[in-house]
Amino acid sequence: METVINKTNLKKTNKNKTMKEKAHQILGVVPEDAKLSKSYMAVAFIALLIGGFLGLFQGLERAGLLQLPSWFTYYQVLTAHGILLVLVLTAFFTIGYFYAGMSHTLGGLLPQVRKMAWIGFWMKIVGFVVAVIPVLMNEATVLYTFYPPMAASPFFYIGLALIVLGVWMCAFGAFINVAKWRKSNPGKHIPIFAFFATGVFVLLFFGSIGVTVEVVTLIFWSAGLLETINVMVSRTLFWAFGHTLVNIWYLTAVSAWYVIVPKIIGGRRFSDTLTRVVVILLVVTNIPGGFHHQIVDPGMSQVLKFLHVFMSLSIAFPSLMTAFALFYVFERTGRAKGGKGLLGWLKKLPWGDVRFLAPFIAMVAFIPAGAGGIAQTTNQLNQVVHNTLWVVGHFHLTVGTSVILTFFGITYWLIPYLSKRVLTPAMNKVGVIQTIIWTVGMLFMSGSMHYVGLLGSPRRTSYTTYGDHVVALGWDPYMFLLAIGGTLLIIGVLIQVYAVFHMMFLAPKGETEFPIAEPEEAEEKTPMWTDRWGLWIVIMLLVVSMGYVIPLVDLIVNAPPGSPPFRTW
Amino acid sequence: MKMHRYEEIWLALSFGILIIFMLVVGYQTFAMGMGPPSHKETIDPQKVDETAPFDNPGVFQTGDNEYEVVMTLQTFGFTPSNIEVPVGAEVTFTMTSKDVVHGFQVAGTNLNAMVMPGHIQKITQTFKEPGEYLVLCNEYCGIGHQMMSTTIFVK
């Protein structure tokens, strides 16, 4: 629907619009917007397929069961795996999903916004190709963290910069669409789904400014135009983004937990005000959270690190609010359906529906995942597990399970909605089986990684026994469990990718709704201050400054002579 | 904003737990001296070999039952490569990197620190049990990263 409403005939078109909106709910999606989102989804799941196989090879090599060839080494595979899953899969899914939802709840994308999203799409694709060619040529085996002074080919950084610019394009597109909607709907709240989208794109833009500065500097440095680089400043700028990105995926998953899942189980949303406050808190507190990656770094005082423990822990607060809200909705819905007793309501939930089962398991996984996260933000516990396989286990539980399983659950209604097809009972069953395989695979893999990490097994290393050191040999059985988990996960990837493309092109034609739950009845009116994004952004920037002005100034003013580029692979 | 009473209780408890967490971390860091390695001295990363004390890496006795291990990290090894210290001695590792970012981790202990080019890192440990401790680099540093290890003999 291409409704750009003139103020003069607002009333008339509003009437038209509601009719059109009604028609939309029956007829489904705007075809041009659907094409955009489907393209994003297709790229996301192709990235999952390739990245998944690379992950399998890594797991098998790490367990000593497979020797990767000299023309495609473990560290090359690791670099490509990280970029495909961390940058491509998640970014393309997030943008495809939120753009579909904005189109649905804001009455279609504005034509110029759609164009921006397409430009962003191609910038990211070109950026990815430019970054991945040097990786394949073994000219950029620096992992996706690309810590200087390890220096990749300048093309690697140019590719990364293009990806970020593509994401910015989509972020600005989202801002324009939301701003336009607010102008045409004075006094109304931004629809809750678009509110989540706003939060996510605000974080995507502001969170990636630091890393963009880093990457642009690295382009000049690796090309020889700058002699040396400040290693610690680069690292700090990287992590200001690195962890924010993780929380962006998490916020995306949370949007489905708050808005979509209640509708799927036949319930209503939790308090609208509280939901918006959770989004605002996650946006405001997020960016300094990345600092806990640097707890055992030199060059920063313990007082500063203690301040950052507090800043990192504050992210836990909105998550704890979320934990309450979600189970409240489940209990209330279960009881409304006749569930009795302390836990009888649990039986009333639609366990056989993949659209519920997958995100539910995702939420449950976030309980230990979040607890592990809290552990890692604190000084002493972080020191125990820093750079061990525990960390890898942690992010395969948070991102690989809580976030990705939610994304998988979303595909079972979003892809049919976008392709004007339906979810068949058979495909639902495939989805349930996929969810179970994924969960068991992750239990094996993430579980063994957590445990062996506590024993001291490092991350980011290929198969090694450190000269048959007895301690390192003791880690081997867990590596075997890790490989079993990885094998199950690749089966899960194959089923999921099949499901996505089947639902996109082959499933029976029909109409599927975009499930957005209504808020609870008899609710107090949501206060307008929740919509004051300008204010939240200012507060966010203040919190970011609290966290980063002191260390960055200190690291720049008291900088050692910089480092020249090294190629160590 | 009206909150459910149970949610208020839940959040109060959660917040309380986080505050207790903070207090424990603060007490450990500032009262018990268990803070993370955070040394702030810098060095020219291209002149490590000519700069004291790294011009002479090794194990030195610095006091009664106190030792200092002056160590450089470079692709793909630790210098000195074999370290021997007595049981129960307080050992301070003074480290820097001659090239890229490395990790210094001793399996089975809480010794874990990042070693950056341009920065001097210090971390202290008392080994209470005799044995052969595995030291490894836990930050990817290149093609030989998986071979970067050494041993601390505690006798």
XYZ file of C-alpha atoms in Angstrom:
724
model
C 0.000 0.000 0.000
C 1.578 3.236 -1.074
C -0.328 5.681 1.099
C 1.424 8.970 1.446
C -1.282 10.956 3.126
C -1.807 14.627 2.428
C -2.777 16.675 5.414
C -5.584 18.338 3.497
C -7.595 15.221 2.933
C -6.426 13.424 6.030
C -9.907 12.555 7.178
C -10.981 11.130 3.890
C -7.863 9.079 3.376
C -7.898 7.919 6.979
C -11.236 6.364 6.328
C -9.877 4.910 3.134
C -6.802 3.770 4.974
C -8.656 1.818 7.612
C -10.572 0.126 4.847
C -7.358 -0.533 3.038
C -5.804 -1.766 6.236
C -8.671 -4.139 6.738
C -8.276 -5.294 3.187
C -4.623 -5.861 3.913
C -5.255 -8.031 6.868
C -7.343 -10.191 4.599
C -5.244 -9.931 1.462
C -1.850 -9.893 3.143
C 1.316 -8.170 2.233
C 2.249 -5.413 -0.243
C 3.890 -7.403 -3.087
C 6.907 -5.073 -3.486
C 7.605 -5.129 0.256
C 7.217 -8.908 0.324
C 9.769 -9.251 -2.444
C 12.231 -7.141 -0.450
C 11.799 -9.162 2.734
C 11.892 -12.475 0.887
C 15.200 -11.502 -0.739
C 16.643 -10.668 2.682
C 15.395 -13.990 4.052
C 16.790 -15.975 1.126
C 20.262 -14.497 1.657
C 20.025 -15.124 5.408
C 19.281 -18.805 4.984
C 21.843 -19.387 2.235
C 24.357 -17.892 4.680
C 23.081 -20.306 7.346
C 23.603 -23.255 5.002
C 27.179 -22.363 4.046
C 28.116 -21.065 7.496
C 26.609 -24.163 9.095
C 28.782 -26.491 7.032
C 31.864 -24.438 7.872
C 30.896 -24.778 11.539
C 30.623 -28.540 11.162
C 34.102 -28.750 9.607
C 35.474 -26.740 12.495
C 33.840 -28.921 15.125
C 35.168 -32.073 13.456
C 38.664 -30.646 13.079
C 38.714 -29.386 16.663
C 37.784 -32.877 17.831
C 40.664 -34.329 15.806
C 38.282 -36.242 13.516
C 39.029 -34.338 10.324
C 42.045 -32.598 8.876
C 41.178 -29.468 6.901
C 43.225 -29.069 3.698
C 46.112 -26.632 3.415
C 44.190 -24.557 0.848
C 41.320 -23.942 3.250
C 42.680 -23.973 6.778
C 40.885 -24.110 10.094
C 41.394 -20.387 10.691
C 40.095 -19.467 7.237
C 37.022 -21.592 7.906
C 36.631 -19.922 11.295
C 36.840 -16.447 9.750
C 34.256 -17.290 7.089
C 31.960 -19.059 9.598
C 31.977 -15.983 11.824
C 31.325 -13.515 9.035
C 28.561 -15.602 7.432
C 26.640 -16.317 10.622
C 27.473 -13.277 12.729
C 27.245 -10.601 10.060
C 25.212 -12.016 7.170
C 22.610 -14.383 8.661
C 21.624 -12.192 11.583
C 21.734 -8.841 9.790
C 19.742 -10.034 6.786
C 17.197 -11.820 8.956
C 16.750 -8.856 11.286
C 16.278 -6.372 8.472
C 13.975 -8.667 6.445
C 11.845 -9.342 9.520
C 11.554 -5.751 10.733
C 10.944 -4.371 7.263
C 8.134 -6.910 6.786
C 6.671 -5.870 10.132
C 7.017 -2.150 9.418
C 5.298 -2.652 6.091
C 2.505 -4.460 7.915
C 2.021 -2.126 10.882
C 2.826 1.247 9.281
C 0.681 0.669 6.223
C 3.353 -0.246 3.693
C 6.885 1.030 3.172
C 7.336 4.435 1.591
C 8.640 4.050 -1.978
C 11.898 5.882 -1.177
C 12.393 3.746 1.937
C 11.927 0.591 -0.082
C 14.500 1.896 -2.517
C 16.898 2.607 0.353
C 16.454 -0.930 1.653
C 17.291 -2.288 -1.810
C 20.381 -0.086 -2.070
C 21.350 -1.300 1.407
C 20.767 -4.882 0.294
C 23.165 -4.593 -2.633
C 25.748 -2.642 -0.626
C 25.822 -5.464 1.891
C 26.022 -8.144 -0.803
C 28.851 -6.330 -2.611
C 30.543 -5.640 0.733
C 30.303 -9.280 1.684
C 31.796 -10.445 -1.632
C 34.628 -7.896 -1.387
C 35.362 -9.066 2.186
C 35.101 -12.773 1.545
C 37.335 -12.988 -1.551
C 40.497 -12.156 0.451
C 39.324 -14.643 3.104
C 39.094 -17.388 0.465
C 42.496 -16.356 -0.884
C 43.968 -16.599 2.622
C 44.692 -12.862 2.557
C 42.404 -12.071 5.496
C 42.641 -14.926 7.990
C 42.122 -12.596 10.940
C 38.817 -13.996 12.295
C 35.748 -11.827 12.452
C 37.218 -9.869 15.384
C 40.157 -8.790 13.119
C 42.239 -7.536 16.046
C 45.088 -5.346 14.825
C 48.066 -5.466 14.492
C 47.153 -8.589 12.542
C 46.544 -7.001 9.179
C 44.288 -8.352 6.464
C 44.148 -7.230 2.856
C 42.631 -3.705 2.693
C 39.776 -5.167 0.645
C 38.628 -7.115 3.694
C 38.102 -3.873 5.640
C 36.590 -2.107 2.640
C 34.063 -4.944 2.393
C 33.231 -4.646 6.092
C 32.775 -0.883 5.756
C 30.372 -1.409 2.846
C 28.346 -3.878 4.930
C 28.042 -1.312 7.715
C 27.020 1.422 5.265
C 24.369 -0.932 3.870
C 23.017 -1.492 7.368
C 22.947 2.286 7.967
C 20.931 2.696 4.784
C 18.301 0.348 6.210
C 18.433 2.059 9.607
C 17.785 5.489 8.062
C 15.033 3.991 5.928
C 13.350 2.726 9.074
C 13.688 6.133 10.790
C 12.142 7.880 7.792
C 9.236 5.460 7.615
C 8.488 5.718 11.331
C 8.824 9.533 11.310
C 6.445 9.790 8.372
C 3.927 7.569 10.123
C 4.089 9.700 13.273
C 3.495 12.830 11.241
C 0.422 11.330 9.629
C -0.859 9.901 12.913
C -0.502 12.691 15.471
C -1.209 11.677 19.048
C -0.965 7.977 18.321
C 1.686 5.631 19.681
C 4.127 4.056 17.279
C 2.734 0.545 16.734
C 4.556 -1.793 19.117
C 6.279 -3.795 16.391
C 7.596 -0.637 14.737
C 8.641 0.547 18.198
C 10.877 -2.515 18.539
C 12.178 -1.884 15.013
C 13.050 1.703 15.972
C 15.004 0.477 18.999
C 16.891 -2.076 16.943
C 17.819 0.361 14.186
C 18.854 3.044 16.700
C 21.249 0.512 18.225
C 22.449 -0.697 14.837
C 23.354 2.821 13.816
C 24.842 4.222 17.027
C 26.431 0.932 18.063
C 28.342 0.646 14.792
C 29.805 4.163 14.689
C 32.844 3.155 16.760
C 33.679 0.094 14.698
C 33.277 2.119 11.505
C 35.898 4.566 12.725
C 38.124 1.576 13.502
C 37.579 -0.109 10.141
C 38.205 3.066 8.130
C 41.471 3.587 10.027
C 42.423 -0.018 9.333
C 41.846 0.466 5.599
C 44.481 3.231 5.500
C 46.833 1.353 7.823
C 46.716 -1.970 5.980
C 47.129 -0.149 2.673
C 50.337 1.394 4.014
C 49.062 4.978 4.201
C 49.276 4.947 7.991
C 52.411 3.504 9.543
C 51.126 2.304 12.869
C 47.870 1.684 14.708
C 46.750 2.098 18.330
C 45.955 -1.512 19.214
C 43.976 -0.898 22.406
C 41.840 1.897 20.948
C 40.931 -0.336 17.997
C 40.016 -3.139 20.331
C 37.878 -0.899 22.516
C 36.019 0.526 19.514
C 35.469 -3.003 18.228
C 33.865 -4.220 21.451
C 31.647 -1.176 21.818
C 30.014 -2.602 18.696
C 30.719 -6.317 19.144
C 28.513 -6.824 22.119
C 25.860 -4.323 21.088
C 25.370 -6.404 17.967
C 24.667 -9.474 20.099
C 22.080 -7.541 22.062
C 20.512 -6.302 18.828
C 19.792 -9.899 17.831
C 18.516 -10.527 21.326
C 16.214 -7.487 21.130
C 14.949 -8.790 17.779
C 14.114 -12.138 19.372
C 12.518 -10.336 22.327
C 10.234 -8.452 19.938
C 8.793 -11.781 18.802
C 8.471 -13.000 22.400
C 6.485 -9.925 23.445
C 4.454 -9.233 20.327
C 4.098 -12.407 18.238
C 4.103 -15.382 20.611
C 1.121 -14.215 22.729
C -0.989 -14.029 19.568
C 0.103 -17.508 18.458
C -0.969 -19.056 21.759
C -4.258 -17.164 21.634
C -3.457 -14.682 24.373
C -2.801 -10.995 24.750
C 0.336 -8.934 25.161
C 1.756 -7.952 28.513
C 1.466 -4.299 29.594
C 2.152 -2.036 26.626
C 3.932 0.547 28.782
C 6.221 -2.023 30.351
C 7.103 -3.483 26.968
C 8.127 -0.059 25.702
C 10.135 0.621 28.849
C 12.015 -2.663 28.322
C 12.899 -1.615 24.762
C 14.049 1.817 25.937
C 16.141 0.338 28.766
C 17.794 -2.167 26.437
C 18.659 0.633 24.013
C 19.934 3.020 26.687
C 22.081 0.536 28.634
C 23.392 -1.524 25.779
C 26.487 -0.076 24.180
C 28.844 0.086 27.204
C 28.011 -3.577 27.888
C 30.711 -4.657 25.461
C 33.443 -3.522 27.802
C 33.376 -6.774 29.773
C 35.240 -8.340 26.850
C 38.222 -6.343 28.053
C 38.221 -7.241 31.741
C 41.664 -8.897 31.568
C 43.191 -6.306 29.211
C 46.134 -4.133 30.275
C 46.015 -0.341 30.086
C 42.793 0.184 32.047
C 42.399 0.551 35.790
C 40.490 -1.769 38.085
C 38.232 1.098 39.165
C 37.173 1.604 35.566
C 36.569 -2.112 35.172
C 34.425 -2.124 38.297
C 32.310 0.734 36.914
C 31.817 -1.330 33.802
C 30.689 -4.379 35.751
C 27.824 -2.188 36.926
C 27.148 -0.931 33.413
C 27.125 -4.461 32.006
C 24.901 -5.811 34.757
C 22.311 -3.122 34.130
C 21.433 -4.881 30.867
C 20.239 -7.790 32.995
C 17.484 -5.656 34.507
C 15.221 -5.309 31.432
C 15.866 -8.994 30.707
C 14.583 -9.913 34.147
C 11.487 -7.803 33.474
C 11.059 -9.760 30.250
C 11.341 -13.088 32.053
C 8.429 -12.134 34.282
C 6.311 -10.708 31.478
C 6.577 -13.764 29.250
C 5.700 -16.363 31.845
C 2.888 -14.132 33.073
C 1.389 -14.200 29.582
C 1.802 -17.977 29.363
C 0.145 -18.603 32.704
C -2.684 -16.188 32.024
C -3.395 -17.651 28.598
C -3.183 -21.228 29.896
C -5.588 -20.434 32.720
C -7.992 -18.667 30.357
C -8.086 -21.896 28.391
C -9.078 -23.853 31.491
C -5.701 -24.846 32.970
C -6.123 -25.535 36.693
C -3.817 -25.875 39.663
C -0.244 -24.726 40.079
C 1.062 -25.900 36.704
C -2.054 -27.110 34.858
C -1.909 -24.052 32.578
C 1.313 -25.381 31.056
C -0.607 -28.283 29.477
C -2.919 -25.862 27.694
C -0.137 -24.278 25.668
C 0.149 -25.362 22.005
C 3.234 -27.557 22.285
C 2.703 -29.129 18.877
C 2.849 -25.744 17.112
C 6.381 -24.983 15.923
C 5.580 -21.264 15.886
C 5.281 -21.529 19.677
C 7.582 -24.448 20.506
C 10.727 -22.972 18.914
C 10.547 -19.557 20.602
C 9.513 -21.191 23.883
C 12.639 -23.374 23.953
C 14.583 -20.262 22.981
C 13.261 -18.454 26.061
C 14.031 -21.365 28.360
C 17.567 -21.528 26.935
C 17.971 -17.876 27.830
C 17.686 -18.692 31.541
C 21.085 -20.467 31.759
C 22.433 -18.329 28.903
C 21.589 -15.095 30.709
C 22.994 -16.442 33.978
C 26.232 -17.329 32.179
C 26.274 -13.832 30.754
C 25.954 -12.280 34.204
C 28.828 -14.484 35.374
C 31.045 -13.289 32.544
C 30.427 -9.603 33.180
C 32.027 -9.796 36.615
C 35.758 -9.379 37.080
C 36.816 -12.579 38.780
C 34.481 -15.017 37.069
C 35.399 -13.522 33.730
C 39.059 -14.138 34.460
C 38.300 -17.836 34.979
C 36.635 -18.305 31.579
C 38.060 -15.506 29.431
C 38.884 -16.761 25.912
C 38.124 -20.357 26.801
C 35.576 -22.566 25.072
C 33.125 -21.549 27.821
C 32.633 -18.279 25.941
C 31.950 -20.137 22.699
C 29.453 -22.318 24.565
C 27.856 -19.176 25.986
C 27.233 -17.504 22.647
C 26.031 -20.705 21.047
C 23.463 -20.816 23.838
C 22.453 -17.148 23.654
C 22.759 -16.448 19.949
C 22.739 -19.978 18.535
C 19.779 -21.093 20.628
C 17.802 -18.210 22.171
C 18.058 -15.938 19.152
C 18.334 -18.350 16.231
C 15.624 -20.720 17.444
C 13.308 -17.719 17.756
C 14.270 -16.715 14.203
C 13.500 -20.260 13.046
C 10.113 -20.132 14.783
C 9.385 -16.818 13.050
C 10.031 -18.298 9.590
C 7.085 -20.716 9.949
C 4.608 -17.837 9.738
C 6.670 -15.022 8.201
C 7.744 -16.876 5.045
C 4.192 -18.141 4.288
C 2.878 -14.621 4.991
C 5.384 -13.073 2.582
C 4.849 -15.687 -0.140
C 1.061 -15.841 0.169
C 1.230 -19.467 1.129
C 0.246 -21.476 4.194
C 1.954 -23.548 6.842
C 0.761 -27.115 6.279
C 0.450 -29.597 9.177
C 3.212 -31.632 7.524
C 5.588 -28.654 7.439
C 4.654 -27.857 11.038
C 5.729 -31.380 11.969
C 9.014 -30.924 10.086
C 9.500 -27.743 12.105
C 8.847 -29.502 15.417
C 11.374 -32.216 14.529
C 13.886 -29.547 13.453
C 13.409 -27.707 16.751
C 14.051 -30.875 18.751
C 17.169 -31.791 16.733
C 18.503 -28.249 17.119
C 17.869 -28.236 20.862
C 19.551 -31.599 21.456
C 22.472 -30.622 19.197
C 22.988 -27.403 21.126
C 22.723 -29.185 24.477
C 25.583 -31.457 23.445
C 27.707 -28.795 21.829
C 27.159 -25.839 24.119
C 27.111 -28.034 27.220
C 30.468 -29.630 26.474
C 31.962 -26.271 25.483
C 30.903 -24.695 28.777
C 32.365 -27.543 30.800
C 35.636 -27.979 28.951
C 36.091 -24.208 29.019
C 35.976 -24.292 32.797
C 38.760 -26.878 32.632
C 40.831 -24.391 30.612
C 40.418 -25.431 26.972
C 40.980 -22.296 24.863
C 38.764 -20.938 22.118
C 39.790 -20.140 18.531
C 42.345 -22.866 18.137
C 42.559 -25.837 15.796
C 43.157 -29.399 16.985
C 46.003 -29.559 19.437
C 47.127 -31.598 22.407
C 49.961 -29.177 23.237
C 52.587 -31.883 22.822
C 50.355 -34.509 24.442
C 50.214 -32.557 27.691
C 48.169 -34.600 30.126
C 45.829 -31.689 30.935
C 45.045 -31.078 27.274
C 44.492 -34.794 26.617
C 41.838 -34.747 29.335
C 39.772 -32.331 27.204
C 39.444 -34.733 24.271
C 36.279 -36.615 25.339
C 34.392 -33.308 25.503
C 35.581 -32.442 22.008
C 33.963 -35.646 20.853
C 30.625 -34.606 22.424
C 31.091 -31.231 20.753
C 31.437 -32.969 17.378
C 28.268 -35.028 17.989
C 26.406 -31.801 18.752
C 27.777 -30.172 15.618
C 26.653 -33.098 13.495
C 23.112 -32.877 14.861
C 23.139 -29.137 14.210
C 24.023 -29.532 10.540
C 21.037 -31.889 10.170
C 18.985 -29.117 11.775
C 20.414 -26.562 9.331
C 19.542 -28.734 6.326
C 15.950 -29.231 7.510
C 15.542 -25.532 8.308
C 16.884 -24.322 4.975
C 14.681 -26.845 3.168
C 11.657 -25.631 5.173
C 12.326 -21.965 4.370
C 12.656 -22.465 0.618
C 9.761 -24.929 0.516
C 7.503 -22.407 2.259
C 8.782 -19.663 -0.045
C 8.205 -21.425 -3.367
C 6.314 -24.723 -3.035
C 3.842 -24.673 -0.128
C 0.122 -24.484 -1.020
C -1.182 -21.012 -1.876
C -3.232 -19.214 0.720
C -3.305 -16.341 3.192
C -1.290 -16.270 6.402
C -1.617 -13.473 8.928
C 1.162 -11.444 10.509
C 0.425 -12.351 14.139
C 0.477 -9.217 16.276
C -1.102 -9.577 19.695
C -3.428 -6.980 21.187
C -2.503 -5.539 24.582
C -4.357 -6.680 27.673
C -7.833 -5.298 28.197
C -8.673 -2.582 30.713
C -5.169 -1.279 30.594
C -4.159 2.210 31.586
C -3.201 4.394 28.675
C 0.448 4.186 27.676
C 2.120 7.500 28.523
C 3.366 9.539 25.567
C 6.881 9.926 27.005
C 7.643 6.402 25.874
C 7.605 7.656 22.283
C 10.180 10.394 22.831
C 12.975 8.724 20.925
C 15.017 11.930 20.713
C 15.257 11.972 24.501
C 16.162 8.270 24.749
C 18.911 8.721 22.195
C 20.374 11.635 24.175
C 20.280 9.562 27.369
C 21.836 6.636 25.527
C 24.681 8.851 24.304
C 25.226 10.109 27.864
C 25.457 6.532 29.155
C 27.834 5.651 26.312
C 30.002 8.656 27.239
C 30.009 7.605 30.899
C 31.397 4.278 29.814
C 33.798 5.263 27.090
C 35.098 8.832 27.435
C 37.509 7.988 30.267
C 39.075 4.837 28.775
C 39.313 6.185 25.218
C 40.865 9.484 26.276
C 43.263 7.611 28.555
C 44.244 5.132 25.845
C 44.822 7.917 23.318
C 46.649 10.333 25.637
C 48.831 7.671 27.252
C 49.267 5.672 24.083
C 52.418 3.660 23.474
C 54.072 3.966 20.042
C 51.700 2.247 17.617
C 52.072 -1.117 15.937
C 52.943 -1.791 12.316
C 50.884 -4.409 10.423
C 51.739 -8.115 10.854
C 50.769 -11.085 8.765
C 51.004 -14.192 10.935
C 49.178 -16.782 8.839
C 3.409 2.929 34.997
C 1.435 0.382 36.988
C 3.280 -2.827 37.710
C 1.954 -6.139 38.834
C 2.661 -6.697 42.513
C 4.378 -10.021 41.864
C 6.504 -8.383 39.206
C 7.548 -5.736 41.715
C 8.607 -8.463 44.131
C 10.422 -10.325 41.357
C 12.261 -7.190 40.255
C 13.129 -6.175 43.807
C 14.648 -9.611 44.411
C 16.483 -9.549 41.078
C 17.806 -6.079 41.705
C 18.886 -7.112 45.187
C 20.793 -10.081 43.786
C 22.569 -7.870 41.235
C 23.545 -5.397 43.971
C 24.889 -8.212 46.147
C 26.808 -9.423 43.099
C 28.307 -5.953 42.685
C 29.277 -5.756 46.340
C 30.974 -9.152 46.188
C 32.894 -8.172 43.048
C 33.904 -4.847 44.615
C 35.004 -6.509 47.851
C 37.054 -9.098 45.972
C 38.623 -6.442 43.763
C 39.478 -3.737 46.264
C 39.609 -5.411 49.679
C 40.991 -8.833 48.797
C 43.264 -7.715 45.952
C 41.736 -10.173 43.514
C 41.098 -7.625 40.777
C 41.728 -8.494 37.147
C 45.173 -7.856 35.581
C 45.164 -4.139 34.704
C 48.745 -2.949 34.559
C 49.076 0.457 32.855
C 52.750 0.762 31.809
C 53.464 1.102 28.108
C 56.436 0.208 25.903
C 57.486 0.689 22.284
C 56.306 -2.588 20.716
C 59.072 -2.424 18.090
C 61.845 -2.058 20.662
C 60.943 -4.766 23.158
C 64.311 -6.531 22.854
C 66.197 -3.338 23.730
C 63.967 -2.239 26.597
C 64.502 -3.322 30.206
C 63.428 -5.670 31.661
C 62.497 -7.458 28.423
C 66.059 -7.318 27.089
C 66.710 -10.118 29.564
C 63.658 -12.394 29.946
C 63.814 -15.070 32.607
C 62.888 -16.114 36.142
C 64.272 -13.926 38.916
C 64.044 -14.160 42.672
C 62.929 -10.747 43.909
C 62.487 -11.376 47.605
C 61.928 -13.923 50.271
C 59.740 -16.487 48.506
C 58.931 -13.971 45.754
C 59.715 -14.423 42.089
C 59.297 -12.407 38.928
C 58.989 -14.004 35.508
C 59.903 -11.506 32.792
C 58.305 -12.867 29.652
C 57.912 -11.879 26.032
C 55.234 -13.344 23.822
C 55.706 -13.622 20.087
C 54.364 -15.811 17.296
C 54.312 -18.657 18.304
C 56.000 -19.015 21.650
C 56.738 -17.775 25.146
C 60.229 -16.613 26.193
C 61.491 -18.040 28.521
C 59.995 -21.309 27.419
C 60.708 -23.372 30.507
C 59.882 -21.910 33.851
C 60.634 -23.391 37.225
C 59.320 -21.946 40.479
C 59.070 -23.359 43.999
C 55.757 -24.416 45.564
C 54.094 -21.694 47.600
C 56.131 -18.807 46.187
C 54.430 -15.623 45.030
C 55.143 -15.379 41.308
C 54.574 -12.208 39.312
C 54.500 -12.508 35.538
C 55.596 -9.333 33.734
C 54.747 -9.677 30.059
C 54.542 -7.892 26.755
C 54.044 -8.875 23.125
C 56.598 -8.364 20.374
C 54.055 -8.586 17.559
C 50.281 -9.265 17.672
C 47.765 -9.746 20.495
C 48.345 -12.904 22.539
C 46.647 -14.532 25.482
C 48.373 -15.899 28.581
C 46.437 -18.634 30.301
C 47.571 -21.319 32.739
C 45.151 -24.248 32.627
C 43.727 -25.237 35.983
C 44.403 -21.827 37.579
C 42.820 -18.375 37.397
C 45.876 -17.010 35.601
C 44.379 -15.436 32.509
C 45.427 -12.177 30.867
C 45.572 -10.441 27.518
C 49.027 -9.402 26.377
C 49.019 -6.474 23.973
C 51.839 -5.016 21.913
C 52.715 -1.642 23.422
C 51.471 -2.535 26.887
C 53.099 -4.247 29.844
C 50.829 -6.667 31.634
C 51.359 -8.027 35.148
C 49.611 -10.856 36.953
C 50.488 -12.596 40.209
C 49.866 -16.143 41.365
C 50.908 -18.439 44.167
C 51.113 -22.062 43.036
C 50.060 -24.121 46.033
C 50.334 -27.531 44.370
C 53.438 -28.961 42.696
C 53.081 -30.072 39.107
C 53.589 -29.322 35.433
C 51.277 -26.450 34.550
C 50.250 -25.972 30.933
C 50.652 -22.376 29.709
C 48.863 -21.571 26.475
C 48.002 -18.656 24.215
C 44.223 -18.251 24.193
C 43.929 -15.479 21.616
C 44.197 -16.416 17.943
C 47.582 -15.088 16.786
C 48.159 -16.816 13.454
C 48.789 -20.100 11.727
C 50.831 -21.608 14.579
C 48.511 -20.456 17.360
C 47.644 -24.018 18.404
C 51.334 -24.742 19.043
C 51.923 -21.740 21.269
C 52.382 -23.224 24.712
C 54.950 -23.815 27.411
C 55.170 -25.392 30.845
C 55.616 -24.072 34.363
C 57.318 -26.627 36.608
C 56.302 -26.087 40.195
C 58.530 -28.093 42.546
